[in-house]
Coordinates of N, CA, C and O in Angstrom, one line a residue:
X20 N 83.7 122.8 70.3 CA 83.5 121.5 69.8 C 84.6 120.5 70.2 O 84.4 119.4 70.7
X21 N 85.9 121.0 70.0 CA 86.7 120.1 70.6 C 87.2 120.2 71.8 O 88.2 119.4 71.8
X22 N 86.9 120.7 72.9 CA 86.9 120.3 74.1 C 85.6 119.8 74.5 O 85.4 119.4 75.6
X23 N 84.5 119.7 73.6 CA 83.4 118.5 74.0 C 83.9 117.5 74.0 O 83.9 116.7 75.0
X24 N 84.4 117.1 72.8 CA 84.7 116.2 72.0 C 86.3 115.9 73.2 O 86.7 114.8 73.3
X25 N 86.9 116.7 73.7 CA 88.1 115.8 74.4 C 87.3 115.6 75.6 O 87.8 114.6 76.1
X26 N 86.1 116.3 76.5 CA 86.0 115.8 77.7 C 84.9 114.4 77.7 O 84.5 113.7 78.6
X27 N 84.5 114.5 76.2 CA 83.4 113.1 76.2 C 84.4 112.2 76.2 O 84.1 111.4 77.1
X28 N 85.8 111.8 75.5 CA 86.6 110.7 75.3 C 86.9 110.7 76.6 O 86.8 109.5 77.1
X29 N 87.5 111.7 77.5 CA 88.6 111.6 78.5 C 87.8 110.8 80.0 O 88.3 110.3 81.0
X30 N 86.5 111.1 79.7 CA 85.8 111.0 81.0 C 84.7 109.7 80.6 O 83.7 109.5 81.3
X31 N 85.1 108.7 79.2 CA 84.6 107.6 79.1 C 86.1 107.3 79.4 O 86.4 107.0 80.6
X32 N 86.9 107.2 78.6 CA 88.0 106.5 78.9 C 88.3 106.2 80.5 O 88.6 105.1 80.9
X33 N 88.1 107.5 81.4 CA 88.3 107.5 82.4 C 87.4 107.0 83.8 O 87.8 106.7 84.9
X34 N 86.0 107.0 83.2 CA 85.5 105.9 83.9 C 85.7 104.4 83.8 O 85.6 103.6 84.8
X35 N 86.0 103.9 82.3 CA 86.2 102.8 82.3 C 87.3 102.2 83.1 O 87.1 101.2 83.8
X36 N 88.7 102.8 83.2 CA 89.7 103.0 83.8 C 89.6 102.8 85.2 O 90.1 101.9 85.9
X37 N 88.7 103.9 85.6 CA 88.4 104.3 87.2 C 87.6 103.0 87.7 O 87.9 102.7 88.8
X38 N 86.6 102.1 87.0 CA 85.7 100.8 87.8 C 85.5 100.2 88.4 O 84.6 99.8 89.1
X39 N 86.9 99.8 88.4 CA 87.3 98.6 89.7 C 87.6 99.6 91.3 O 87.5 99.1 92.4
X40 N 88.0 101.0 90.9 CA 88.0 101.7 92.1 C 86.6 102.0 92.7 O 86.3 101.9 93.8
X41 N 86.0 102.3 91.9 CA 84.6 102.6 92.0 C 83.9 101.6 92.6 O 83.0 101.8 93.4
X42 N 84.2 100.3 92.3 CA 83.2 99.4 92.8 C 83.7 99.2 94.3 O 82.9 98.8 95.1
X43 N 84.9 99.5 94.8 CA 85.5 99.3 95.6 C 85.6 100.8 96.8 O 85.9 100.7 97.9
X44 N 85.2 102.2 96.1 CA 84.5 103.0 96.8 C 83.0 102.2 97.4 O 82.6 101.7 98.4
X45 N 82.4 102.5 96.1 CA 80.6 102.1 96.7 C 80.5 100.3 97.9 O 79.4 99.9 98.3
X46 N 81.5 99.8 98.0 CA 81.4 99.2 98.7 C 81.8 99.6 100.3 O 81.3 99.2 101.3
X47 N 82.6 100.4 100.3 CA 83.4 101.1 101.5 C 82.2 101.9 102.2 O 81.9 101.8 103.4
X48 N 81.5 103.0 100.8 CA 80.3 103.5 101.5 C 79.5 102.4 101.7 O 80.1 101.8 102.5
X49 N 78.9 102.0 101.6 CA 77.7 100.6 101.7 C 77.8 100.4 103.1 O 76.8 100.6 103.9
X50 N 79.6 99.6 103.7 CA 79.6 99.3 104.8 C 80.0 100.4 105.9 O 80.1 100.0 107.0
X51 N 80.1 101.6 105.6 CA 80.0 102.4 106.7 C 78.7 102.9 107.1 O 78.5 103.0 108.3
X52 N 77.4 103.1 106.1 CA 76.5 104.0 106.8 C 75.2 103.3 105.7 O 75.4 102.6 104.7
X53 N 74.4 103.6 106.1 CA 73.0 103.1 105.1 C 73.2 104.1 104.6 O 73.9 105.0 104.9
X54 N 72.3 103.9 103.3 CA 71.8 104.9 102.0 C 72.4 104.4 101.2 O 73.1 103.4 101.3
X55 N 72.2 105.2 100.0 CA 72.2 105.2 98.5 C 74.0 105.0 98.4 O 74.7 105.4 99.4
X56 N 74.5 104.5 97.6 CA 75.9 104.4 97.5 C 76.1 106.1 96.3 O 77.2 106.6 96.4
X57 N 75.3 106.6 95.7 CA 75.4 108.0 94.7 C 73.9 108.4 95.1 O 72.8 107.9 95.2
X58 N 74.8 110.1 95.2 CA 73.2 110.8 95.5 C 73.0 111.8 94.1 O 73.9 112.2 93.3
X59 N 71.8 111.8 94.2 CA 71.5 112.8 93.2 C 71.0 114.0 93.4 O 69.8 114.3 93.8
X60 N 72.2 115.1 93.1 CA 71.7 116.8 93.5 C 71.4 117.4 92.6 O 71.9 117.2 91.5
X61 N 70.2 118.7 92.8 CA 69.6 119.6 91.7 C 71.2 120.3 91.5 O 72.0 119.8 92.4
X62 N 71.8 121.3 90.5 CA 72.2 122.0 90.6 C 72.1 122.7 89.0 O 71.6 122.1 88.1
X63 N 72.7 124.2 88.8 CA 71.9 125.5 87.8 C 73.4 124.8 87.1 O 74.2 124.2 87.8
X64 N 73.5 125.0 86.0 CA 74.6 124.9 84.9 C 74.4 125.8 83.8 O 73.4 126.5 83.8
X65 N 75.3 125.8 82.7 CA 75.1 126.6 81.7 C 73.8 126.9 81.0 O 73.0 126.1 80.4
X66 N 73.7 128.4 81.1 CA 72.3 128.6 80.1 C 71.0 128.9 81.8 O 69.9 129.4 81.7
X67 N 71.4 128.7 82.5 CA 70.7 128.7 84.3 C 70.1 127.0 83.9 O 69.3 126.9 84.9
X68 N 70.0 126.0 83.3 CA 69.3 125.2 83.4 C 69.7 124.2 84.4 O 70.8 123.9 84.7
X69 N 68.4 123.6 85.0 CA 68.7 122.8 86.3 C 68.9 121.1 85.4 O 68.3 120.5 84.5
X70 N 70.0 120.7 86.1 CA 70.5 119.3 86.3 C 70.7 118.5 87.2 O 71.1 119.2 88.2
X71 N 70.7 117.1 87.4 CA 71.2 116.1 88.0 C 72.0 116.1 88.5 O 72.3 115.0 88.2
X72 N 72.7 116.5 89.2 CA 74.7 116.0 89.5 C 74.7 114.6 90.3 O 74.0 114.3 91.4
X73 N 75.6 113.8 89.6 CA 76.0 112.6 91.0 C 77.2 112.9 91.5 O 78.2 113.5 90.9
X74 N 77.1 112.5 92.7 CA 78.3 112.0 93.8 C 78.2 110.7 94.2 O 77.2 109.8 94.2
X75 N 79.6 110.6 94.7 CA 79.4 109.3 95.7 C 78.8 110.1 96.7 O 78.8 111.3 96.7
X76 N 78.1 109.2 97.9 CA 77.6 109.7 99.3 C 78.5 110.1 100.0 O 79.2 109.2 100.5
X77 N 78.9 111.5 100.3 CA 79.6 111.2 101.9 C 79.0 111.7 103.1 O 79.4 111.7 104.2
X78 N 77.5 112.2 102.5 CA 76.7 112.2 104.0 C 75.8 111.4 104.5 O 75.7 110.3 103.9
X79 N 75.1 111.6 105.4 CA 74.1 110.7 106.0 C 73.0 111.3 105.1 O 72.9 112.5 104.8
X80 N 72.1 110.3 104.8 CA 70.8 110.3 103.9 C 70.2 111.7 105.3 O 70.6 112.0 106.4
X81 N 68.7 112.2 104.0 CA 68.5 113.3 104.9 C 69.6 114.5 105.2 O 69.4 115.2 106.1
X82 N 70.6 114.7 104.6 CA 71.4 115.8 104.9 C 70.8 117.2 104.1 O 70.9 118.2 104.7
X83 N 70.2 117.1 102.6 CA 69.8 118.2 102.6 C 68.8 118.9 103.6 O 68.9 120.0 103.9
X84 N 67.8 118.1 104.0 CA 66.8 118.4 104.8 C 67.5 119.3 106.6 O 66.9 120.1 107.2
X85 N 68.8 118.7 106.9 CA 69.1 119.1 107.9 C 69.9 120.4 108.0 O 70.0 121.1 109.0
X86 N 70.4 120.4 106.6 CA 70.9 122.4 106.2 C 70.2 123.6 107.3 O 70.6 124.5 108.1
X87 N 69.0 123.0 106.9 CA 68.6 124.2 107.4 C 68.6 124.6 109.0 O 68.3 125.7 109.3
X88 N 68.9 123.6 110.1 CA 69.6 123.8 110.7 C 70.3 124.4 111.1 O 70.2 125.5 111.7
X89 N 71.3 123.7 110.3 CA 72.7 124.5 110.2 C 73.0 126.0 110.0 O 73.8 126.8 110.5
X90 N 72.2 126.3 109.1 CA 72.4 127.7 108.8 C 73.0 128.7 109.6 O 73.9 129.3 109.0
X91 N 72.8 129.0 110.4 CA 73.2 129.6 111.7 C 74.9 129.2 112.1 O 75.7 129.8 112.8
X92 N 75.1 128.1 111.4 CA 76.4 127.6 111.6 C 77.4 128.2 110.7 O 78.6 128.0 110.7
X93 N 76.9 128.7 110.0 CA 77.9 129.0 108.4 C 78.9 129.9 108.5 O 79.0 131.0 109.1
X94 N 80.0 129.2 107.7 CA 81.7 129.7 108.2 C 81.6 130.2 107.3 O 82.7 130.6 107.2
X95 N 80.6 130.6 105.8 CA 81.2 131.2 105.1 C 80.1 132.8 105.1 O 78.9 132.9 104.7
X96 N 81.0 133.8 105.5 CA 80.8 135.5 105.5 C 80.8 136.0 104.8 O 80.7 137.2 105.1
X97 N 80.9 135.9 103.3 CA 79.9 136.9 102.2 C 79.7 135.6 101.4 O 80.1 134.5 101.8
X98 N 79.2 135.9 100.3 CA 78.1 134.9 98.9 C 77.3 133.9 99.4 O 77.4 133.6 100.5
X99 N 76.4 133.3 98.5 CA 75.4 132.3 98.9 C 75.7 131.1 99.6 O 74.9 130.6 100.4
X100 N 77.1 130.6 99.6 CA 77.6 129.4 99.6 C 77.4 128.9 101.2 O 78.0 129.7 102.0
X101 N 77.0 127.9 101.8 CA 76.9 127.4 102.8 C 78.4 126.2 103.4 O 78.6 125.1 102.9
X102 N 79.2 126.6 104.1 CA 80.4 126.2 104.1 C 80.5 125.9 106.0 O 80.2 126.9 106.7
X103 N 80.9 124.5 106.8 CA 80.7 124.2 107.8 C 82.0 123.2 108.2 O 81.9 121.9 108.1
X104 N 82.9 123.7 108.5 CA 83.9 122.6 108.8 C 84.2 121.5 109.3 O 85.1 120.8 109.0
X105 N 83.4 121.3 110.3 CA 82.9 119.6 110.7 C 81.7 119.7 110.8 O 81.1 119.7 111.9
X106 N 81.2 119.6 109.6 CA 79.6 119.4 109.3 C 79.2 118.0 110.1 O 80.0 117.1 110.0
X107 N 78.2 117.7 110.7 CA 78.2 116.7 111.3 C 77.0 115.7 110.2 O 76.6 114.5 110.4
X108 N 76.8 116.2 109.6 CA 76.1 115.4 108.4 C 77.2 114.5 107.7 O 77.0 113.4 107.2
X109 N 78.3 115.1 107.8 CA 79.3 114.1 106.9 C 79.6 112.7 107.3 O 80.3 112.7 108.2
X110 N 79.4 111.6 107.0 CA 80.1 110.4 107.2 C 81.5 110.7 107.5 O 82.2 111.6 107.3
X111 N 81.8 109.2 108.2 CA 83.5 108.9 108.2 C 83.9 108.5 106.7 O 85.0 109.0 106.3
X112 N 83.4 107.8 106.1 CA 84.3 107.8 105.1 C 84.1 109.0 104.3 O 85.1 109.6 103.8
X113 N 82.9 109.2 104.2 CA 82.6 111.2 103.5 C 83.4 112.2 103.3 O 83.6 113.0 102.4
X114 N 84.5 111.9 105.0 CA 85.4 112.7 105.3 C 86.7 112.9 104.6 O 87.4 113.9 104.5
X115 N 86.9 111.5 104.0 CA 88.3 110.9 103.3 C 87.8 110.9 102.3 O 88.6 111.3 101.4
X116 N 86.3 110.6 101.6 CA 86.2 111.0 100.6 C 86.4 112.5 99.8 O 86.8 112.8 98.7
X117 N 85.9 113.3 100.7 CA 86.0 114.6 100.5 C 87.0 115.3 100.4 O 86.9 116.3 99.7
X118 N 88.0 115.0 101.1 CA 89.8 115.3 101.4 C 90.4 115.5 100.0 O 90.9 116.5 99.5
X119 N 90.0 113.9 99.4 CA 90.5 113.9 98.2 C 90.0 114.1 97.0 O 90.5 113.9 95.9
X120 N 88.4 114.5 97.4 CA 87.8 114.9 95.9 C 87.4 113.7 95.6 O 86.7 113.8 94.6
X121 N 87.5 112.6 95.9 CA 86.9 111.1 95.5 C 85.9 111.1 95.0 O 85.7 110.6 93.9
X122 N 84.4 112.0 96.1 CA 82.8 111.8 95.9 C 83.0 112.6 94.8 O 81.8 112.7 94.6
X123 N 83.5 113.2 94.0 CA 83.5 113.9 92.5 C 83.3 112.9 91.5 O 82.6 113.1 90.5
X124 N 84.0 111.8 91.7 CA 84.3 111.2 90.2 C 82.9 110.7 89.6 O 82.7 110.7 88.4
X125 N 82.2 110.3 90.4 CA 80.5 110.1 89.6 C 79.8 111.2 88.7 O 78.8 111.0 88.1
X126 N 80.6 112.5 88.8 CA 80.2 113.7 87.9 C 81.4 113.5 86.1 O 81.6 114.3 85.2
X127 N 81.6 112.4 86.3 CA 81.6 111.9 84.8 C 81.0 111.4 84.3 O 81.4 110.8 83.3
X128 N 80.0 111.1 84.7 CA 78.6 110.7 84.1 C 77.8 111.5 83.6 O 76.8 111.1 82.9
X129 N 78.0 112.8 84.0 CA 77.5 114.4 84.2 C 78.5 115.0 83.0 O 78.2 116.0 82.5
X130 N 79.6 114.3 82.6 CA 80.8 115.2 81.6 C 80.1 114.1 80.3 O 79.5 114.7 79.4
X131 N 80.1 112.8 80.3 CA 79.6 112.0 79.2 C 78.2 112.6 78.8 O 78.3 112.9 77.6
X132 N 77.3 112.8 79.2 CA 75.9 113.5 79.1 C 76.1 115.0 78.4 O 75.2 115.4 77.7
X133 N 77.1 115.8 78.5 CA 77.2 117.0 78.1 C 76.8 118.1 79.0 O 76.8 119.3 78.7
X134 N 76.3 117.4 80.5 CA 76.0 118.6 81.4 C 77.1 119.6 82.5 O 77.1 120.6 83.2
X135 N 78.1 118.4 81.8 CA 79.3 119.2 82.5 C 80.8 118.8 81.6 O 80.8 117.8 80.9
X136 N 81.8 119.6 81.9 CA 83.2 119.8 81.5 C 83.7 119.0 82.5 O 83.1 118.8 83.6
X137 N 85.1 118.6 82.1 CA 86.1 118.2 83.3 C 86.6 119.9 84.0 O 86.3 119.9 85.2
X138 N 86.9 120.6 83.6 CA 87.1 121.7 83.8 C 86.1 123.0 83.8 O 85.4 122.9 82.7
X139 N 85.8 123.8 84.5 CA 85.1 124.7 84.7 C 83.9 124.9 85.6 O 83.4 123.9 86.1
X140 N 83.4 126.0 85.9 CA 83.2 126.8 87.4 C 82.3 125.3 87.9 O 81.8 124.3 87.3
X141 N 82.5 125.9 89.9 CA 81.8 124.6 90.6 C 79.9 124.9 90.3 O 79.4 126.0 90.4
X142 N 79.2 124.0 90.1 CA 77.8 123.9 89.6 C 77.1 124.3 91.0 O 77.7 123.6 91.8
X143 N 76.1 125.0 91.6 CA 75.7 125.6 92.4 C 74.3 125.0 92.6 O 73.7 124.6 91.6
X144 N 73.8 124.9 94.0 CA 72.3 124.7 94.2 C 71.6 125.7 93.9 O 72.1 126.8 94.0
X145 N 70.2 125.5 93.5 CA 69.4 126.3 93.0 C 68.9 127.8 94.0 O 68.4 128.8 93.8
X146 N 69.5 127.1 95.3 CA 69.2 128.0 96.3 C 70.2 129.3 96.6 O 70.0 130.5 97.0
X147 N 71.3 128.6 96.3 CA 72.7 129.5 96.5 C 72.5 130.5 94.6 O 72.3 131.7 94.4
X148 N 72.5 129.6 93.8 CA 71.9 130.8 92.5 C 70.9 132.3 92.7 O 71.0 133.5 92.3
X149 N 69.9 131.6 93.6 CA 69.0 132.5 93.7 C 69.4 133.7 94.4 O 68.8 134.8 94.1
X150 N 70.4 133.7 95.3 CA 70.9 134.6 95.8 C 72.3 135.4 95.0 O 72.9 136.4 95.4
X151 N 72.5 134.8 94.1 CA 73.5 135.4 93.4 C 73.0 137.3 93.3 O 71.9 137.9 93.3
X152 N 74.4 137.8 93.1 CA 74.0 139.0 92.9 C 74.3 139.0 90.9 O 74.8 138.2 90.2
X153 N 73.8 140.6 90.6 CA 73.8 140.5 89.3 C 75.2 139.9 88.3 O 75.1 139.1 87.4
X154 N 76.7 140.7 88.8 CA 77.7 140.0 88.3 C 78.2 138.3 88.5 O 79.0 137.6 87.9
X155 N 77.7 138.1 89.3 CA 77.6 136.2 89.8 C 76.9 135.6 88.3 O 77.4 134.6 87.8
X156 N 76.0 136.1 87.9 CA 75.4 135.3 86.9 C 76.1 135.2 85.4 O 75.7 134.6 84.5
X157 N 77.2 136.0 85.4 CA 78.1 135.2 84.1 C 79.0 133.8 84.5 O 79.8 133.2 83.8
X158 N 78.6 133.4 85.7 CA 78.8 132.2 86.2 C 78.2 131.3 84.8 O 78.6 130.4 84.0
X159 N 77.0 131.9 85.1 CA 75.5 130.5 84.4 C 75.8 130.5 82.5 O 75.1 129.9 81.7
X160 N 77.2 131.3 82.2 CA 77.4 131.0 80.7 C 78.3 130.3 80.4 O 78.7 130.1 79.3
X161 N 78.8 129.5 81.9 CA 80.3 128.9 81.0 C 79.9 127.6 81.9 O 80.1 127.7 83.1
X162 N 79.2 126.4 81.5 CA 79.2 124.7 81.8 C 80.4 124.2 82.8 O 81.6 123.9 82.6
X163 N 79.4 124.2 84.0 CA 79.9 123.7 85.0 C 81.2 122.8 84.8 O 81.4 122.5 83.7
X164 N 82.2 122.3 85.9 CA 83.2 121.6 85.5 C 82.7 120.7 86.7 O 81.8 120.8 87.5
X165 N 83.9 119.5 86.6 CA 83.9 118.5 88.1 C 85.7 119.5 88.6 O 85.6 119.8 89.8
X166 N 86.7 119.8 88.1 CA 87.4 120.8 88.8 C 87.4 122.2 88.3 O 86.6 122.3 87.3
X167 N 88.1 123.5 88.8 CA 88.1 124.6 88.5 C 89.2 125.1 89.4 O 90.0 124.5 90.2
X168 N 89.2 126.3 89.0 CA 90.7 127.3 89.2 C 90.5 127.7 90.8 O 91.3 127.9 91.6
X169 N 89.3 127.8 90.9 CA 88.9 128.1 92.2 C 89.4 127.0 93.4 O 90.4 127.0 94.2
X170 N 88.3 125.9 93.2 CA 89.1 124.8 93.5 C 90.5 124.5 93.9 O 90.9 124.2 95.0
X171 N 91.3 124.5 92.7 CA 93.0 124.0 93.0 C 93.4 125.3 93.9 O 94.4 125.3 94.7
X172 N 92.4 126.6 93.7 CA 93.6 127.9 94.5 C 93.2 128.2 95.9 O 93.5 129.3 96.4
X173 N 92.7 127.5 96.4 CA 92.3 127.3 97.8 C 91.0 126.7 98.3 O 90.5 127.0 99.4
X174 N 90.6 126.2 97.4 CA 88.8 125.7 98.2 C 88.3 126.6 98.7 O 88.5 127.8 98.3
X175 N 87.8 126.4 99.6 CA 86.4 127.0 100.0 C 87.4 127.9 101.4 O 86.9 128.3 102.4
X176 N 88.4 127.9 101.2 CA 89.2 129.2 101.7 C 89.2 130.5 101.4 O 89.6 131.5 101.9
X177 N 88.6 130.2 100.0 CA 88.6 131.5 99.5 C 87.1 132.4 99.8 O 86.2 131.9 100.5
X178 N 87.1 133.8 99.2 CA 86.2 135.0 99.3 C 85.5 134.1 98.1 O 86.0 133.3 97.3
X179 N 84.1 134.3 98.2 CA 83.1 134.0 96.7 C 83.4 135.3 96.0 O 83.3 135.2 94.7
X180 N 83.6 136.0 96.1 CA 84.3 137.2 95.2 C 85.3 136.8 94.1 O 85.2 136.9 92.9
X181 N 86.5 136.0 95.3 CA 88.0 135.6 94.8 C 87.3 134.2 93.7 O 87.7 133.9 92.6
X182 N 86.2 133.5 94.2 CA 85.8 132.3 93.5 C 85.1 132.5 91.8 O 85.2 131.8 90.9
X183 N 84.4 133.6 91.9 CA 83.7 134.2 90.7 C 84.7 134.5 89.7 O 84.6 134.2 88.5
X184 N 85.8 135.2 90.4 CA 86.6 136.0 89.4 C 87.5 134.4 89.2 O 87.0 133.8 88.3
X185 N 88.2 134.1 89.6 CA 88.9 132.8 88.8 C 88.2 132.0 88.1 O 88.6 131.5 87.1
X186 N 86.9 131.7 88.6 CA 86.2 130.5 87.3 C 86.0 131.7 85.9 O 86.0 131.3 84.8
X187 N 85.7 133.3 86.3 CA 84.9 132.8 84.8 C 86.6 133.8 84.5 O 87.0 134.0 83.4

């Protein structure tokens, strides 16, 4: 209850804080590329239930659809996770957005709602879930975060092994 209760204050306080940056992101995206200035993704969170997540955009509209492409491209060699180092779906600004974690901060809208923590494991597409193996799914008991341990200890450098075992 009270880390609800600290990430509902911390992630109002901190959008209101954040707005003037915000309005000054979604303008940056606006003028680099058409689409939506925030996308909206399925992804599984605590309990397996499916939610909303927002981002800022840092791809080109149409990027889920173009995955599957890619597939064949994937730098990442064991777990579900789809990982491509110059994805060409990404925007230019996507790029710098991405660097610094920027396209995250719309997933406090996702911490105010109660569908996520500021802290805890990264929230997964329904497709990369489905592939989980049996120990992967104590993932689906602990409410997604916008950061995690995984995250700060090397991104998507790491094994989905090394990723499993630091979030939960």
């Amino acid at each position: 209850v009270l880390k609800r209760v600290f990430d509902f204050f911390a992630a109002l306080i901190g959008g209101i804080l954040l707005l003037p940056f915000f309005i000054l992101i979604a303008g940056i995206i606006r003028l680099d590329s058409q689409g939506p200035i925030l996308v909206k993704l399925q992804r599984i969170g605590a309990g397996g239930k499916t939610f909303t997540m927002y981002k800022f955009r840092s791809m080109m509209p149409g990027a889920h659809e173009k995955k599957r492409e890619l597939l064949p491209y994937n730098e990442r060699e064991d777990g579900p996770l789809f990982k491509m180092s110059h994805d060409p779906r990404v925007t230019r600004v996507g790029r710098f957005l991405r660097k610094w974690s920027i396209d995250e901060f719309p997933q406090l809208i996702n911490v105010i709602k109660g569908q996520m923590s500021l802290v805890g494991p990264r929230a997964h597409e329904p497709e990369e879930v489905a592939h989980y193996e049996k120990h992967h799914r104590k993932l689906l008991y602990i409410r997604p975060g916008i950061v995690c341990l995984a995250a700060i200890s090397g991104r998507s450098g790491l094994k989905f092994e090394e990723e499993v075992h630091l979030d939960t």
